[in-house]
Every structure is written in structure tokens, then in C-alpha cells.
Amino acid sequence: MKVCRRETFNSAHRLFNPDWSDEKNFEVFGKCSNPNFHGHNYVLETWVEGDIDLETGYVIDLKYLKDLIRNEICERFDHRNLNLDCEEFHSLKPSAENIAVVIWNILRKHLDNRYQLSVRLWETENNSVSYSGL
Ligand code: NI
């Protein structure tokens, strides 16, 4: 059984490779390499898979999951510049892929081993990535 909590956060980022020229960065990353950054309204789906607990009827208490995501992820990244404000991305490009891996690693530490965890991060209405630890 899988359950999901949806949370949102707004962050700025810039995708660029310092080893490349401005032209090559623009060619590869387009507007995402704009030197003055740009923002996204990220939508984070946190999926937890496990057995239904006989005593509660829950897989996991979604209130616990909500508080965990808000405290550990939203507090950390909401209204931040990922490149400049967040040490997680000082040497890691803040692409949706890398953000999802960072989020998964943080949440994984707080979840009991009996749960499988997977995160889906929507960067735009049409583009999302998913990470399950593999
Ligand atoms: Ni972007």
C-alpha cells in the first residue's frame, strides 16, 4: 500500500556549468542559465509504501509525514536561492533530479526501515522527476 503527502515550496536557482562558456551554457540550459536566477513553484509528492498497521489502519500517520516534510524540506528550501543559500547545492547543480535526490536522502534518515520511500518532484506543471533511492 502506498500513501502520499503533497507539499509545495518556492525556490530560485540557476543551472550552469562554470567550465563552459556563456554561449554553451545557454545552449544546454536555456533560460535556466540566466545569470540572475529564476524561480520555480516546486510541488513535492512524498510516497511511502508499507503494510497497513492493524492497530491504526494507517500505513503511516500522514500528520507525522506532513510535519517531517515541512520541518526538514520546506523550512530548508522555501523562499531560498538554492545555489547561494543552501549548502547542499554549493557543489551540486540544483536540477530537479539533484533536488529530488537531496530530499530523498534527508527524508530517508527520518523514516523507519520498514517503509519504502519515493519522492516525485514537479518543477513545472509538465515536468517532474521521481527518485526511490536507486
Ligand atoms: Ni529552472
Short mmCIF file of C-alpha atoms and ligand atoms in Angstrom, two decimals:
data_model
loop_
_atom_site.label_atom_id
_atom_site.label_comp_id
_atom_site.label_asym_id
_atom_site.label_seq_id
_atom_site.Cartn_x
_atom_site.Cartn_y
_atom_site.Cartn_z
CA MET A 1 0.00 0.00 0.00
CA LYS A 2 1.33 3.46 -0.88
CA VAL A 3 0.32 6.77 0.67
CA CYS A 4 1.31 10.24 -0.47
CA ARG A 5 1.71 13.67 1.08
CA ARG A 6 1.89 16.71 -1.21
CA GLU A 7 3.75 19.84 -0.15
CA THR A 8 4.98 22.87 -2.06
CA PHE A 9 7.92 25.22 -1.81
CA ASN A 10 9.19 28.13 -3.89
CA SER A 11 12.87 28.46 -4.65
CA ALA A 12 15.22 30.23 -7.03
CA HIS A 13 18.03 28.55 -8.89
CA ARG A 14 20.39 28.80 -11.78
CA LEU A 15 21.70 25.90 -13.84
CA PHE A 16 25.12 26.44 -15.32
CA ASN A 17 28.43 24.73 -15.71
CA PRO A 18 31.30 27.04 -14.74
CA ASP A 19 33.63 25.16 -17.09
CA TRP A 20 31.55 26.19 -20.11
CA SER A 21 31.22 29.48 -21.97
CA ASP A 22 28.07 31.58 -21.57
CA GLU A 23 27.06 30.50 -25.08
CA LYS A 24 27.37 26.80 -24.32
CA ASN A 25 25.53 27.22 -21.01
CA PHE A 26 22.70 28.97 -22.80
CA GLU A 27 22.67 26.29 -25.48
CA VAL A 28 22.35 23.49 -22.90
CA PHE A 29 20.33 25.07 -20.10
CA GLY A 30 18.44 27.82 -21.96
CA LYS A 31 16.71 30.32 -19.70
CA CYS A 32 17.63 28.15 -16.70
CA SER A 33 21.19 29.50 -17.04
CA ASN A 34 20.05 33.13 -16.73
CA PRO A 35 22.79 34.69 -14.55
CA ASN A 36 20.24 36.47 -12.34
CA PHE A 37 18.41 33.29 -11.34
CA HIS A 38 14.72 32.41 -11.72
CA GLY A 39 12.12 30.74 -9.55
CA HIS A 40 10.01 27.62 -9.57
CA ASN A 41 6.93 26.65 -7.60
CA TYR A 42 8.05 23.15 -6.71
CA VAL A 43 5.47 20.51 -5.89
CA LEU A 44 6.84 17.63 -3.83
CA GLU A 45 4.99 14.34 -3.60
CA THR A 46 6.35 12.07 -0.89
CA TRP A 47 5.24 8.48 -1.34
CA VAL A 48 5.58 5.99 1.50
CA GLU A 49 4.98 2.31 0.94
CA GLY A 50 4.39 -0.24 3.66
CA ASP A 51 1.86 -2.51 5.32
CA ILE A 52 -1.35 -1.25 6.82
CA ASP A 53 -0.91 -1.20 10.60
CA LEU A 54 -3.52 -3.40 12.27
CA GLU A 55 -3.95 -1.09 15.25
CA THR A 56 -4.31 2.22 13.38
CA GLY A 57 -5.41 1.20 9.90
CA TYR A 58 -2.67 3.54 8.59
CA VAL A 59 0.48 2.85 6.60
CA ILE A 60 1.97 5.93 8.28
CA ASP A 61 0.43 8.82 10.17
CA LEU A 62 0.15 11.50 7.47
CA LYS A 63 0.32 14.21 10.13
CA TYR A 64 3.76 12.88 11.08
CA LEU A 65 4.75 12.83 7.40
CA LYS A 66 3.44 16.38 6.86
CA ASP A 67 5.40 17.73 9.86
CA LEU A 68 8.52 15.89 8.77
CA ILE A 69 8.40 17.32 5.23
CA ARG A 70 7.62 20.83 6.40
CA ASN A 71 10.33 20.85 9.07
CA GLU A 72 13.07 19.15 7.09
CA ILE A 73 12.40 20.18 3.49
CA CYS A 74 10.15 23.24 3.24
CA GLU A 75 11.89 25.09 6.09
CA ARG A 76 15.21 24.42 4.40
CA PHE A 77 14.38 25.31 0.78
CA ASP A 78 11.25 27.51 0.71
CA HIS A 79 11.95 31.12 -0.36
CA ARG A 80 15.63 30.35 -0.70
CA ASN A 81 18.11 30.69 -3.50
CA LEU A 82 19.23 27.08 -3.84
CA ASN A 83 22.61 27.96 -5.37
CA LEU A 84 23.55 30.64 -2.86
CA ASP A 85 21.64 29.87 0.35
CA CYS A 86 21.67 26.09 0.53
CA GLU A 87 24.93 24.33 1.25
CA GLU A 88 23.53 21.14 -0.31
CA PHE A 89 23.92 22.83 -3.70
CA HIS A 90 27.22 24.61 -3.31
CA SER A 91 28.90 21.89 -5.31
CA LEU A 92 25.83 20.17 -6.78
CA LYS A 93 23.73 21.59 -9.61
CA PRO A 94 20.21 22.29 -8.35
CA SER A 95 18.45 20.45 -11.17
CA ALA A 96 15.13 18.80 -10.34
CA GLU A 97 16.97 15.47 -10.41
CA ASN A 98 19.55 16.52 -7.83
CA ILE A 99 17.00 18.29 -5.64
CA ALA A 100 14.94 15.09 -5.55
CA VAL A 101 17.97 13.02 -4.51
CA VAL A 102 18.85 15.51 -1.76
CA ILE A 103 15.26 15.47 -0.47
CA TRP A 104 15.10 11.68 -0.57
CA ASN A 105 18.34 11.37 1.42
CA ILE A 106 17.07 13.76 4.09
CA LEU A 107 13.66 12.09 4.45
CA ARG A 108 15.08 8.57 4.36
CA LYS A 109 17.05 9.24 7.55
CA HIS A 110 13.84 10.04 9.42
CA LEU A 111 11.74 7.12 8.25
CA ASP A 112 11.60 3.69 9.79
CA ASN A 113 13.29 0.99 7.72
CA ARG A 114 10.02 -0.86 7.26
CA TYR A 115 8.94 1.84 4.81
CA GLN A 116 9.89 2.22 1.16
CA LEU A 117 10.29 5.86 0.19
CA SER A 118 9.93 7.54 -3.13
CA VAL A 119 9.73 11.24 -3.98
CA ARG A 120 8.32 12.90 -7.07
CA LEU A 121 9.31 16.50 -7.63
CA TRP A 122 7.37 18.65 -10.05
CA GLU A 123 9.43 21.60 -11.31
CA THR A 124 6.77 22.84 -13.70
CA GLU A 125 3.23 21.71 -14.41
CA ASN A 126 4.54 19.38 -17.08
CA ASN A 127 7.99 18.29 -15.88
CA SER A 128 8.64 16.00 -12.95
CA VAL A 129 11.31 13.61 -11.73
CA SER A 130 11.00 10.65 -9.41
CA TYR A 131 13.59 9.05 -7.12
CA SER A 132 13.35 5.92 -4.98
CA GLY A 133 16.94 5.54 -3.89
CA LEU A 134 18.20 3.72 -6.98
NI NI B 1 14.80 26.30 -13.69
#
